[in-house]
Coordinates of C-alpha atoms in Angstrom, one line a residue:
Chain A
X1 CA 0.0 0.0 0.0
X2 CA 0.8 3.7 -0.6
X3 CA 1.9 5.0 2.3
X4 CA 1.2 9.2 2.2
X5 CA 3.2 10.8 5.3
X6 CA 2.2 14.4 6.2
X7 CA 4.4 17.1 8.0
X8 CA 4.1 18.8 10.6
X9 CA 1.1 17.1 12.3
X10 CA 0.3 20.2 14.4
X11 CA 1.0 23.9 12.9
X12 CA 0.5 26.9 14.6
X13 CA -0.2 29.8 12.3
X14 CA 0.0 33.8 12.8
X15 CA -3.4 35.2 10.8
X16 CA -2.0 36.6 7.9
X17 CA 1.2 35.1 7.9
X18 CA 2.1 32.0 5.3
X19 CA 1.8 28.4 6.0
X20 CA 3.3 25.0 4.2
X21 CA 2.0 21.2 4.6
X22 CA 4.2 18.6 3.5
X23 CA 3.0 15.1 2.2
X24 CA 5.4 12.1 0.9
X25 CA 4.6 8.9 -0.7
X26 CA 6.0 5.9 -0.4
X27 CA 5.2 5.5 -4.3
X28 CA 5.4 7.6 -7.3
X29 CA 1.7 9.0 -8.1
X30 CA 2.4 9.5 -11.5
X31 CA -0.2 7.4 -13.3
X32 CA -0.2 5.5 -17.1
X33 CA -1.9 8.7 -18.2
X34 CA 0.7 10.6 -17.2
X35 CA -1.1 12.8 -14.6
X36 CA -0.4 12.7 -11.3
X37 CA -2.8 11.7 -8.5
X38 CA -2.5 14.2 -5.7
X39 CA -5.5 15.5 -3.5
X40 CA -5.7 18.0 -0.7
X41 CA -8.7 18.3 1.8
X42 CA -9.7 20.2 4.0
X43 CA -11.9 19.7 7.3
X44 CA -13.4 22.6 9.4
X45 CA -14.5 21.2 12.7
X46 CA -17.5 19.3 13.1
X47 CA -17.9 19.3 9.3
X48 CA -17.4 17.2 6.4
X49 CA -14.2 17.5 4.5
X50 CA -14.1 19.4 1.0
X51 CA -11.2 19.0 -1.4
X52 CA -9.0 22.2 -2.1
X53 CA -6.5 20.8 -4.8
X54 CA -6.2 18.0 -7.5
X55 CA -3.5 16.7 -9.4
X56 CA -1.2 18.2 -7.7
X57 CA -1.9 21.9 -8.2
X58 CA -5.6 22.5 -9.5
X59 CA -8.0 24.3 -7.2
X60 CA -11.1 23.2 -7.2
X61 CA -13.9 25.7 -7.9
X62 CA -14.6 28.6 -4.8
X63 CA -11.3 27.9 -3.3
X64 CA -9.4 31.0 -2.8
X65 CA -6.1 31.6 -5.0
X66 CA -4.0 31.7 -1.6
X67 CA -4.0 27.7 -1.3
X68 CA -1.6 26.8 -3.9
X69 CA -0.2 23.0 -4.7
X70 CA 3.0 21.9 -5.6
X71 CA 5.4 19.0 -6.5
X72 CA 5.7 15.5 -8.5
X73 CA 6.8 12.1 -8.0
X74 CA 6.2 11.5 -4.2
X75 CA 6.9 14.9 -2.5
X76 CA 3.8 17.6 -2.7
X77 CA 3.5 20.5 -0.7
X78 CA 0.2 22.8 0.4
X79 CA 0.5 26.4 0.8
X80 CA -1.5 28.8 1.9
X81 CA 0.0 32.5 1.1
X82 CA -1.6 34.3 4.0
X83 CA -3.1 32.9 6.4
X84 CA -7.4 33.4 7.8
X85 CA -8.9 32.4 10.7
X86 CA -11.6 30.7 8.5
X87 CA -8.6 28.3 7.4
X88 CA -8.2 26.4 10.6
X89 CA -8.6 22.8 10.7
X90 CA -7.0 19.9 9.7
X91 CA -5.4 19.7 6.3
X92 CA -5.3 16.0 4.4
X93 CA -3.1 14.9 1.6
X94 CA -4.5 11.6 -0.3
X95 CA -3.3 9.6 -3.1
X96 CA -5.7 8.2 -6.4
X97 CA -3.5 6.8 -8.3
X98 CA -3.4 3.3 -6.3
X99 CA -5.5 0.9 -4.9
X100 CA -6.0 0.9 -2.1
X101 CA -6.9 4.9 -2.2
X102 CA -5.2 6.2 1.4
X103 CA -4.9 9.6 3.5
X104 CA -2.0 11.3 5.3
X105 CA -2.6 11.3 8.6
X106 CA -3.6 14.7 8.7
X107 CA -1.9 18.4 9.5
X108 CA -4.1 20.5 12.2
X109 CA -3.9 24.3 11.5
X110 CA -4.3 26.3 14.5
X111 CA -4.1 30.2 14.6
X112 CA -1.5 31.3 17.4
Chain B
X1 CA -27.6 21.7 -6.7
X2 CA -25.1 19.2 -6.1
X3 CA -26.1 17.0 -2.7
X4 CA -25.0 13.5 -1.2
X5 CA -27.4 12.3 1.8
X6 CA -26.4 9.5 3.9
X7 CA -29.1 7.6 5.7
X8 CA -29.0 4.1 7.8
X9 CA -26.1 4.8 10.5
X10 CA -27.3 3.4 14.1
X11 CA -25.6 1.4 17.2
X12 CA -25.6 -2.2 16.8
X13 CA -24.0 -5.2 18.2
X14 CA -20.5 -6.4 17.2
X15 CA -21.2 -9.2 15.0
X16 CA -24.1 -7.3 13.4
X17 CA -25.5 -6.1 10.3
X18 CA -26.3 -2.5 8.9
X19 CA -27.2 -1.2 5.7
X20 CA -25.9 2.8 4.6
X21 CA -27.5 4.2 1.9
X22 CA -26.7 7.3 0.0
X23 CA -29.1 9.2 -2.1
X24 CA -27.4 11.7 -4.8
X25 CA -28.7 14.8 -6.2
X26 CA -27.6 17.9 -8.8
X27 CA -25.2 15.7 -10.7
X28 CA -25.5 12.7 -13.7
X29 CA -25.0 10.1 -11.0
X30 CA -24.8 7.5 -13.5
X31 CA -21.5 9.1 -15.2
X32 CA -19.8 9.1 -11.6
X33 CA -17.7 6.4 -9.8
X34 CA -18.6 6.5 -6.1
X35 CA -17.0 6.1 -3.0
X36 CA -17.2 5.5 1.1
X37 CA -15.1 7.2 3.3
X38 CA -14.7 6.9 7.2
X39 CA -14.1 8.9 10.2
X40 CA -13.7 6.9 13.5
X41 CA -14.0 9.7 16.0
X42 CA -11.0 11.5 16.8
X43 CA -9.4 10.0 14.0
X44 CA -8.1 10.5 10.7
X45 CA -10.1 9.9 6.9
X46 CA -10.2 6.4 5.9
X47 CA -10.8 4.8 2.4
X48 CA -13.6 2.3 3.1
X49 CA -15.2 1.4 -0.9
X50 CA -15.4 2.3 -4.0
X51 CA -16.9 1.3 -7.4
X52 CA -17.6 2.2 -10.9
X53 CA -20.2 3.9 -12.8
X54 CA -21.4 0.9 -14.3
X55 CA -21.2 -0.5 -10.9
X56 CA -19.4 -3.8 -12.4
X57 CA -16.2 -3.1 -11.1
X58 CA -15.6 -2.5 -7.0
X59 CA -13.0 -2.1 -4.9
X60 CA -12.3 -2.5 -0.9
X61 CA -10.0 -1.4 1.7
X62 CA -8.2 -4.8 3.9
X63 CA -9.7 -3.7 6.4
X64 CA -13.5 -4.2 5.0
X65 CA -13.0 -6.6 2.2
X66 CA -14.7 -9.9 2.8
X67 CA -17.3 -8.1 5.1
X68 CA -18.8 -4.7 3.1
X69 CA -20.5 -5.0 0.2
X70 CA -20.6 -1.8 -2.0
X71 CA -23.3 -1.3 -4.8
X72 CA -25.5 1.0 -6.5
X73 CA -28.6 1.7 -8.5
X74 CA -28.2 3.9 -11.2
X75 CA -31.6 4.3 -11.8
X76 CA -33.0 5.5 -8.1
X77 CA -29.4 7.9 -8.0
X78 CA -28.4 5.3 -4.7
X79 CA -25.4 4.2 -3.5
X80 CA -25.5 1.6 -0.6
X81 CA -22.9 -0.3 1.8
X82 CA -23.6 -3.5 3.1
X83 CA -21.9 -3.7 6.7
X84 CA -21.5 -7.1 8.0
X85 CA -19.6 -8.9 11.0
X86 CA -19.4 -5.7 12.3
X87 CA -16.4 -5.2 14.6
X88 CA -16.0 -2.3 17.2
X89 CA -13.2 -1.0 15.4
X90 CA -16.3 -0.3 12.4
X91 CA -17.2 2.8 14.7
X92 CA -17.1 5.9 12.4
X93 CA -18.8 8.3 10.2
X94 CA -19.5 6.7 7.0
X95 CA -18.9 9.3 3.8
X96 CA -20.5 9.1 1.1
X97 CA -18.4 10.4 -1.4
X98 CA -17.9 11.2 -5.1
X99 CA -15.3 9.4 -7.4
X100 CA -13.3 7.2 -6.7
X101 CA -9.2 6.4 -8.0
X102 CA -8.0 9.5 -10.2
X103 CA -9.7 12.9 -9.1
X104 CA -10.9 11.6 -6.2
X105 CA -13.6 13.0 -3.7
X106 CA -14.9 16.3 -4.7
X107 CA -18.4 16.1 -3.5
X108 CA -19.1 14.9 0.2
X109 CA -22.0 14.1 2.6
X110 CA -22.7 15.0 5.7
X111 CA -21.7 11.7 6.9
X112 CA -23.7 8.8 9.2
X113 CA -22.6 7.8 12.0
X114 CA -22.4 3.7 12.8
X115 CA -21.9 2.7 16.5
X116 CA -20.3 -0.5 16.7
X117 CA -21.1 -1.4 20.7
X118 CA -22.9 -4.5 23.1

């Protein structure tokens, strides 16, 4: 199995200040296609999780321009430019390009 | 517009039986592949199912397979799970959840919750 690993588990952020998630594969998540299967989620407390980014560096639709994706192979990195206080919560990195389909284990944003 | 709702979560024994349905609105279900995703409380997002839009082609996490059934029926836009042998460890808020390999995930539920407790 694909193994996604997420860093830092816990990151305290100053409101307006930057902020950077890690997430490693134990596999390459470059598919036969050629894309590569990246997701990013994101889950405010007590509500479902929505998904900012695919492959890699597409934001979905409604999600603000500071969340940016990054990276290939097995290293991708989350960024938010500035950070808001509606951005807390816990950040998720998740692979689709094998089965079985798995999660990092998760990055809680907190504002300081 | 675009809506998932998850209906059939409730506490049952270990060694029980539930069924989860999900009812999907807004989109051409039919086109989609479809997925469940967990949440035991406290805890992180787990890959539970998934399978095609055809629904002849499914796919289960180790931890499920052998005991979850996954299907659908394209023509009531429904997705169910079959929950059998049901082991504490089951506890979680079931996803319902669009896609499945690939671009994974971009419409949620609100989830239901199955209690796995004697």
């Amino acid at each position: 199995d694909v193994v996604m690993t997420q860093s830092p588990p816990s990151l305290p952020v100053t409101l307006g200040q930057p902020a950077s998630i890690s997430c490693r594969s134990t596999q390459s998540l470059v598919y036969i296609n050629g894309n590569t299967y990246l997701n990013w989620f994101h889950q405010r407390p007590g509500q479902s999780p929505r998904r900012l980014i695919y492959q890699v560096s597409k934001r979905d639709s409604g999600v603000p321009d500071r969340f940016s994706g990054s990276g290939s192979g097995t290293e991708f990195t989350l960024k938010i430019s500035r950070v808001e206080a509606e951005d807390v919560g816990i950040y998720y990195c998740m692979q689709g390009a094998h089965w079985p389909l798995t999660f990092g284990g998760g990055t809680k944003v907190e504002i300081k | 517009e675009v809506q998932l709702l998850e209906s059939g979560g409730a506490l049952v024994r270990p060694g029980g039986s539930l069924r989860l349905s999900c009812s999907a609105s807004g989109f051409i279900f039919s086109l989609y592949d479809m997925s469940w995703v967990r949440q035991a409380p406290g805890k992180g997002l787990e890959w539970v199912s998934s399978i095609s839009y055809h629904g002849e082609d499914t796919f289960y996490g180790d931890s499920v397979k052998g005991r979850f059934t996954i299907s659908r029926d394209n023509s009531k836009n429904t997705l169910s799970l079959q929950l059998n042998s049901l082991r504490a460890e089951d506890t979680a808020l079931y996803y319902c959840v669009s896609r499945g390999g690939g671009d994974s995930f971009d419409i949620w539920g609100q989830g239901t919750m199955v209690t796995v407790s004697s």
